[in-house]
Amino acid sequence: MSIMARRHINDPIAEQAIEWMVLLRSGEATQTDYDDYQHWRRANVLHERACQRIEQTLGQFQPLIQSLPHDPIRQVLLTPSSRRKALQYGLGMISVISLSSLLLNQHYPLSPILSDAKTATAQRQVIPLNDGSVLTLNARTAVNINMHPETTVRQIELHSGGVMANIAQDAQRPFMISTKMGDIVALQASVNVRYEDGGVHVGVLDNIAKITNRLGQSVRVQAGHGVWFDDTTLYNTAILPEAETAWLQGRLEVYDRSLASVVRTLRDYTPGLIRLDPAIADLRVSGNFPLDDINYTLDSLAQTMPIAIVHTTDYWIHIRAASL
């Protein structure tokens, strides 16, 4: 998968578009699924743009048979023949290659390739730095590190995923965590930073940090408080320290989070693909779940929420509304 395609997946809307593409090429899609996809695509201009961007990389979403307007042609394609079987095989191989690329990227993130440090799916990594600071990378995280003694600023660049930074004191050299949407700066602090919901979440656990987005909006955040920001927006958020640090012990602790947000976190811990029906995406979730046992976590959610977990294959999980 290209670097551009991986960047799209960091966008929640693009994630949904990818899920639709995988379903439509899986051989499991029904006419109802295809109609639902068309409705979703037309419902919002951002949905349409996401589909167009991903189609530029992976090809058209719609199955070939849906794009043929004339019934006689459709009938020919539905008639068994050696040529028809060859065509099916060829189309199947194209789909397998595309889906294999998605699954490979899901397990071993393919971008950014040249990062100084990165983690794979379901992997966490502790990185001591030469100034005494310590980074802990969450799953599917990529960072560049610039800690040369001659520089005036200690800096890491967070390309994807999330990081806990325990920043050692240095009054002469601030520590900067640069993201796509802005920067977090501290002299000494503990901060939890992750890409979330199209922006960046920051939880300050010790001391103080200054957050500035690309528009130039900035705020100083004390320990026990948080901020969410993107290029043009910045606002304070409530945090719970135990929830901010739970992932360090392989736990996901959430309070009144959307199911969509929880699923995005779980995707970083499974090599397969998880599709969430948009109709249940806004259900609220509270609880403490293991990140390293996704099946147990999904079963726990299904026992306490009106959802059903469907394992089509070991690498394809569908979360839908429970049947009445």
Short mmCIF file of C-alpha atoms in Angstrom, two decimals:
data_model
loop_
_atom_site.label_atom_id
_atom_site.label_comp_id
_atom_site.label_asym_id
_atom_site.label_seq_id
_atom_site.Cartn_x
_atom_site.Cartn_y
_atom_site.Cartn_z
CA MET A 1 0.00 0.00 0.00
CA SER A 2 1.30 3.46 -0.81
CA ILE A 3 2.21 6.10 1.74
CA MET A 4 -0.80 8.13 0.58
CA ALA A 5 -3.14 5.22 1.18
CA ARG A 6 -1.79 4.70 4.72
CA ARG A 7 -2.33 8.37 5.53
CA HIS A 8 -5.93 8.04 4.43
CA ILE A 9 -6.49 5.23 6.91
CA ASN A 10 -5.56 7.60 9.77
CA ASP A 11 -8.75 9.50 8.89
CA PRO A 12 -11.87 7.91 10.45
CA ILE A 13 -13.94 8.62 7.31
CA ALA A 14 -11.30 7.00 5.13
CA GLU A 15 -11.29 4.02 7.50
CA GLN A 16 -14.99 3.54 6.81
CA ALA A 17 -14.38 3.82 3.07
CA ILE A 18 -11.67 1.15 3.29
CA GLU A 19 -14.07 -1.10 5.20
CA TRP A 20 -16.70 -0.73 2.48
CA MET A 21 -14.11 -1.55 -0.18
CA VAL A 22 -13.00 -4.68 1.67
CA LEU A 23 -16.59 -5.85 2.11
CA LEU A 24 -17.53 -5.26 -1.53
CA ARG A 25 -14.49 -7.24 -2.70
CA SER A 26 -14.79 -10.00 -0.12
CA GLY A 27 -17.33 -12.09 -2.00
CA GLU A 28 -19.62 -11.85 1.04
CA ALA A 29 -21.42 -8.63 0.08
CA THR A 30 -25.15 -8.73 -0.64
CA GLN A 31 -27.23 -6.36 -2.73
CA THR A 32 -28.33 -4.75 0.54
CA ASP A 33 -24.69 -4.17 1.47
CA TYR A 34 -24.07 -2.52 -1.88
CA ASP A 35 -27.18 -0.32 -1.54
CA ASP A 36 -26.08 0.67 1.97
CA TYR A 37 -22.64 1.58 0.63
CA GLN A 38 -24.14 3.77 -2.10
CA HIS A 39 -26.34 5.50 0.49
CA TRP A 40 -23.34 6.10 2.77
CA ARG A 41 -21.23 7.43 -0.08
CA ARG A 42 -23.91 9.91 -1.19
CA ALA A 43 -24.79 11.04 2.34
CA ASN A 44 -21.79 13.33 2.78
CA VAL A 45 -19.36 15.04 0.43
CA LEU A 46 -16.50 13.94 2.71
CA HIS A 47 -17.56 10.31 2.21
CA GLU A 48 -17.47 10.79 -1.56
CA ARG A 49 -14.03 12.39 -1.45
CA ALA A 50 -12.64 9.61 0.72
CA CYS A 51 -13.93 6.98 -1.71
CA GLN A 52 -12.46 8.82 -4.68
CA ARG A 53 -9.03 9.13 -3.04
CA ILE A 54 -8.88 5.44 -2.14
CA GLU A 55 -10.16 4.39 -5.57
CA GLN A 56 -7.22 6.22 -7.11
CA THR A 57 -4.95 3.78 -5.29
CA LEU A 58 -6.96 0.54 -5.12
CA GLY A 59 -9.45 0.83 -7.97
CA GLN A 60 -13.24 1.12 -8.12
CA PHE A 61 -15.28 -0.02 -5.13
CA GLN A 62 -18.28 -1.42 -6.96
CA PRO A 63 -18.24 -5.06 -8.07
CA LEU A 64 -17.89 -5.48 -11.84
CA ILE A 65 -21.33 -7.03 -12.18
CA GLN A 66 -22.94 -3.94 -10.65
CA SER A 67 -21.35 -1.66 -13.26
CA LEU A 68 -22.81 -3.47 -16.25
CA PRO A 69 -26.05 -1.77 -17.36
CA HIS A 70 -27.49 -4.32 -19.80
CA ASP A 71 -29.21 -7.49 -18.64
CA PRO A 72 -27.98 -9.61 -21.62
CA ILE A 73 -24.38 -8.87 -20.73
CA ARG A 74 -25.05 -9.63 -17.10
CA GLN A 75 -26.64 -12.93 -18.14
CA VAL A 76 -23.55 -13.89 -20.13
CA LEU A 77 -21.36 -13.21 -17.15
CA LEU A 78 -23.61 -15.31 -14.96
CA THR A 79 -23.40 -18.27 -17.39
CA PRO A 80 -20.67 -20.80 -16.49
CA SER A 81 -17.93 -21.09 -19.10
CA SER A 82 -14.19 -21.55 -19.22
CA ARG A 83 -13.77 -17.91 -20.20
CA ARG A 84 -16.09 -16.82 -17.41
CA LYS A 85 -14.11 -18.92 -14.93
CA ALA A 86 -10.89 -17.37 -16.19
CA LEU A 87 -12.35 -13.90 -15.74
CA GLN A 88 -13.51 -14.78 -12.24
CA TYR A 89 -10.05 -16.09 -11.43
CA GLY A 90 -8.38 -12.93 -12.74
CA LEU A 91 -10.72 -10.65 -10.83
CA GLY A 92 -10.27 -12.78 -7.76
CA MET A 93 -6.50 -12.48 -7.96
CA ILE A 94 -6.77 -8.69 -8.24
CA SER A 95 -8.97 -8.61 -5.15
CA VAL A 96 -6.65 -10.98 -3.28
CA ILE A 97 -3.65 -8.77 -4.07
CA SER A 98 -5.46 -5.64 -2.91
CA LEU A 99 -6.80 -7.28 0.25
CA SER A 100 -3.44 -8.91 0.95
CA SER A 101 -1.84 -5.48 0.82
CA LEU A 102 -4.40 -4.22 3.32
CA LEU A 103 -3.81 -7.16 5.65
CA LEU A 104 -0.03 -6.81 5.37
CA ASN A 105 -0.29 -3.14 6.20
CA GLN A 106 -2.64 -3.97 9.07
CA HIS A 107 -0.01 -6.23 10.64
CA TYR A 108 3.18 -4.43 9.59
CA PRO A 109 2.49 -0.73 8.90
CA LEU A 110 4.11 0.12 5.59
CA SER A 111 4.44 3.85 6.21
CA PRO A 112 6.40 5.84 7.05
CA ILE A 113 9.15 3.40 6.05
CA LEU A 114 12.13 5.53 7.12
CA SER A 115 11.04 6.32 10.68
CA ASP A 116 13.68 6.08 13.40
CA ALA A 117 11.43 3.85 15.49
CA LYS A 118 8.10 2.15 14.86
CA THR A 119 5.92 -0.61 16.22
CA ALA A 120 3.87 -3.26 14.48
CA THR A 121 0.30 -4.26 15.21
CA ALA A 122 -0.22 -5.29 18.88
CA GLN A 123 3.33 -4.23 19.76
CA ARG A 124 4.48 -1.72 22.37
CA GLN A 125 8.06 -0.54 22.76
CA VAL A 126 10.02 1.37 25.42
CA ILE A 127 12.78 3.66 24.11
CA PRO A 128 15.23 5.33 26.54
CA LEU A 129 16.65 8.60 25.16
CA ASN A 130 20.12 10.02 25.70
CA ASP A 131 18.83 12.92 27.83
CA GLY A 132 17.19 10.63 30.38
CA SER A 133 13.72 10.87 28.86
CA VAL A 134 11.78 7.70 28.10
CA LEU A 135 9.32 7.10 25.25
CA THR A 136 6.80 4.28 25.17
CA LEU A 137 5.33 3.69 21.72
CA ASN A 138 1.82 2.30 21.41
CA ALA A 139 0.91 -0.19 18.68
CA ARG A 140 1.26 0.93 15.05
CA THR A 141 3.26 4.01 16.00
CA ALA A 142 6.06 5.67 14.05
CA VAL A 143 8.40 8.42 15.29
CA ASN A 144 11.52 10.27 14.25
CA ILE A 145 13.92 11.25 17.04
CA ASN A 146 16.28 14.24 17.09
CA MET A 147 18.19 14.38 20.37
CA HIS A 148 21.59 15.65 19.21
CA PRO A 149 23.32 17.53 22.07
CA GLU A 150 24.17 20.51 19.85
CA THR A 151 20.54 21.28 19.02
CA THR A 152 18.59 23.87 21.02
CA VAL A 153 15.43 21.75 21.08
CA ARG A 154 14.96 18.07 21.87
CA GLN A 155 12.44 16.82 19.34
CA ILE A 156 10.46 13.80 18.27
CA GLU A 157 8.09 13.70 15.32
CA LEU A 158 4.98 11.57 15.81
CA HIS A 159 3.93 10.30 12.38
CA SER A 160 1.24 7.87 13.47
CA GLY A 161 -0.16 6.12 16.53
CA GLY A 162 0.50 7.27 20.08
CA VAL A 163 3.33 7.80 22.56
CA MET A 164 3.80 8.26 26.28
CA ALA A 165 6.70 10.66 26.86
CA ASN A 166 8.31 10.91 30.29
CA ILE A 167 10.39 14.01 29.66
CA ALA A 168 13.56 14.56 31.70
CA GLN A 169 14.27 18.08 32.93
CA ASP A 170 16.51 20.35 30.86
CA ALA A 171 15.93 24.05 31.46
CA GLN A 172 18.07 24.98 28.48
CA ARG A 173 16.49 22.71 25.90
CA PRO A 174 12.72 22.32 25.65
CA PHE A 175 11.31 18.97 24.55
CA MET A 176 8.99 19.16 21.51
CA ILE A 177 6.62 16.51 20.23
CA SER A 178 5.70 17.51 16.68
CA THR A 179 2.53 16.17 15.08
CA LYS A 180 0.81 16.79 11.76
CA MET A 181 -1.54 19.30 13.42
CA GLY A 182 0.75 21.08 15.87
CA ASP A 183 3.35 20.81 18.63
CA ILE A 184 3.53 19.90 22.31
CA VAL A 185 6.40 21.55 24.24
CA ALA A 186 7.59 20.97 27.82
CA LEU A 187 10.74 21.37 29.91
CA GLN A 188 9.86 18.43 32.15
CA ALA A 189 6.57 16.54 32.05
CA SER A 190 4.76 13.28 31.43
CA VAL A 191 2.40 13.47 28.47
CA ASN A 192 0.28 10.95 26.59
CA VAL A 193 -0.13 11.91 22.93
CA ARG A 194 -2.11 10.07 20.27
CA TYR A 195 -3.86 10.67 16.97
CA GLU A 196 -7.60 10.48 17.60
CA ASP A 197 -10.78 11.36 15.70
CA GLY A 198 -8.99 13.28 12.95
CA GLY A 199 -6.87 15.29 15.39
CA VAL A 200 -4.48 14.87 18.31
CA HIS A 201 -5.29 14.05 21.94
CA VAL A 202 -2.88 15.18 24.67
CA GLY A 203 -3.16 14.15 28.31
CA VAL A 204 -0.75 15.87 30.73
CA LEU A 205 0.04 13.66 33.73
CA ASP A 206 2.86 15.59 35.37
CA ASN A 207 3.91 19.27 35.40
CA ILE A 208 2.86 21.44 32.47
CA ALA A 209 2.96 21.44 28.67
CA LYS A 210 2.22 24.02 26.01
CA ILE A 211 0.20 22.95 22.97
CA THR A 212 0.11 24.99 19.76
CA ASN A 213 -1.78 24.04 16.60
CA ARG A 214 -0.93 25.00 13.01
CA LEU A 215 -3.26 28.01 13.15
CA GLY A 216 -1.19 29.39 16.04
CA GLN A 217 -3.75 28.78 18.77
CA SER A 218 -2.02 27.73 21.99
CA VAL A 219 -2.80 26.74 25.56
CA ARG A 220 -0.80 25.76 28.64
CA VAL A 221 -2.10 22.55 30.15
CA GLN A 222 -1.55 21.58 33.78
CA ALA A 223 -1.20 18.03 35.09
CA GLY A 224 -4.52 16.21 35.23
CA HIS A 225 -5.95 17.99 32.20
CA GLY A 226 -6.09 17.33 28.48
CA VAL A 227 -6.48 18.95 25.09
CA TRP A 228 -7.75 17.84 21.69
CA PHE A 229 -6.63 19.82 18.66
CA ASP A 230 -6.36 19.79 14.89
CA ASP A 231 -5.01 22.35 12.41
CA THR A 232 -7.63 24.98 13.22
CA THR A 233 -9.30 23.91 16.47
CA LEU A 234 -8.12 23.53 20.05
CA TYR A 235 -10.19 22.80 23.14
CA ASN A 236 -9.75 21.45 26.67
CA THR A 237 -10.84 17.92 27.54
CA ALA A 238 -11.27 16.06 30.82
CA ILE A 239 -8.93 13.13 31.43
CA LEU A 240 -8.53 10.37 33.99
CA PRO A 241 -4.86 9.54 34.68
CA GLU A 242 -5.58 5.81 35.04
CA ALA A 243 -7.26 5.75 31.63
CA GLU A 244 -4.38 7.68 30.04
CA THR A 245 -1.81 5.15 31.25
CA ALA A 246 -3.82 1.90 31.06
CA TRP A 247 -2.44 0.98 27.64
CA LEU A 248 1.07 0.80 29.12
CA GLN A 249 -0.14 -2.33 30.94
CA GLY A 250 -2.01 -3.64 27.90
CA ARG A 251 -5.42 -2.39 29.00
CA LEU A 252 -8.03 -0.16 27.38
CA GLU A 253 -9.88 1.88 30.00
CA VAL A 254 -12.68 4.04 28.64
CA TYR A 255 -15.46 6.16 30.06
CA ASP A 256 -18.34 7.19 27.82
CA ARG A 257 -16.34 6.73 24.62
CA SER A 258 -18.08 6.01 21.32
CA LEU A 259 -17.98 2.46 20.02
CA ALA A 260 -16.34 3.81 16.86
CA SER A 261 -13.49 5.26 18.91
CA VAL A 262 -13.04 2.00 20.81
CA VAL A 263 -12.96 -0.01 17.58
CA ARG A 264 -10.32 2.30 16.12
CA THR A 265 -8.14 1.50 19.13
CA LEU A 266 -8.75 -2.24 18.83
CA ARG A 267 -7.76 -2.20 15.16
CA ASP A 268 -4.21 -1.35 16.22
CA TYR A 269 -4.13 -4.64 18.14
CA THR A 270 -5.45 -7.11 15.57
CA PRO A 271 -3.86 -8.23 12.28
CA GLY A 272 -7.31 -8.63 10.76
CA LEU A 273 -9.91 -6.15 9.60
CA ILE A 274 -12.78 -5.00 11.80
CA ARG A 275 -15.85 -3.55 10.12
CA LEU A 276 -18.26 -1.56 12.28
CA ASP A 277 -21.76 -0.81 11.04
CA PRO A 278 -22.22 2.98 11.01
CA ALA A 279 -25.66 2.61 12.61
CA ILE A 280 -24.09 1.57 15.94
CA ALA A 281 -20.93 3.67 15.79
CA ASP A 282 -22.19 6.21 18.34
CA LEU A 283 -23.09 3.72 21.07
CA ARG A 284 -21.34 4.68 24.33
CA VAL A 285 -18.79 2.39 25.97
CA SER A 286 -17.37 2.36 29.50
CA GLY A 287 -15.13 -0.34 30.93
CA ASN A 288 -11.67 -1.83 31.26
CA PHE A 289 -10.66 -4.31 28.55
CA PRO A 290 -7.51 -6.26 27.57
CA LEU A 291 -5.79 -4.98 24.45
CA ASP A 292 -3.82 -8.17 23.97
CA ASP A 293 -6.89 -10.43 23.77
CA ILE A 294 -9.15 -8.83 21.16
CA ASN A 295 -11.59 -11.74 20.97
CA TYR A 296 -12.20 -11.55 24.73
CA THR A 297 -12.71 -7.79 24.50
CA LEU A 298 -15.16 -8.09 21.62
CA ASP A 299 -17.09 -10.84 23.42
CA SER A 300 -17.26 -8.64 26.52
CA LEU A 301 -18.66 -5.76 24.49
CA ALA A 302 -21.24 -8.06 22.90
CA GLN A 303 -22.39 -9.26 26.34
CA THR A 304 -23.05 -5.74 27.61
CA MET A 305 -24.19 -3.92 24.47
CA PRO A 306 -26.84 -4.49 21.75
CA ILE A 307 -24.25 -5.65 19.22
CA ALA A 308 -23.26 -8.91 17.53
CA ILE A 309 -19.73 -9.99 16.62
CA VAL A 310 -19.52 -11.99 13.37
CA HIS A 311 -16.21 -13.73 12.58
CA THR A 312 -16.39 -14.35 8.83
CA THR A 313 -12.75 -15.50 8.83
CA ASP A 314 -9.82 -15.21 11.24
CA TYR A 315 -9.01 -11.89 9.56
CA TRP A 316 -12.47 -10.46 8.97
CA ILE A 317 -14.64 -9.34 11.90
CA HIS A 318 -17.99 -7.62 11.43
CA ILE A 319 -19.63 -5.74 14.31
CA ARG A 320 -23.32 -5.17 13.68
CA ALA A 321 -26.49 -4.47 15.61
CA ALA A 322 -27.80 -7.47 17.51
CA SER A 323 -30.90 -9.13 16.13
CA LEU A 324 -34.08 -8.50 18.10
#
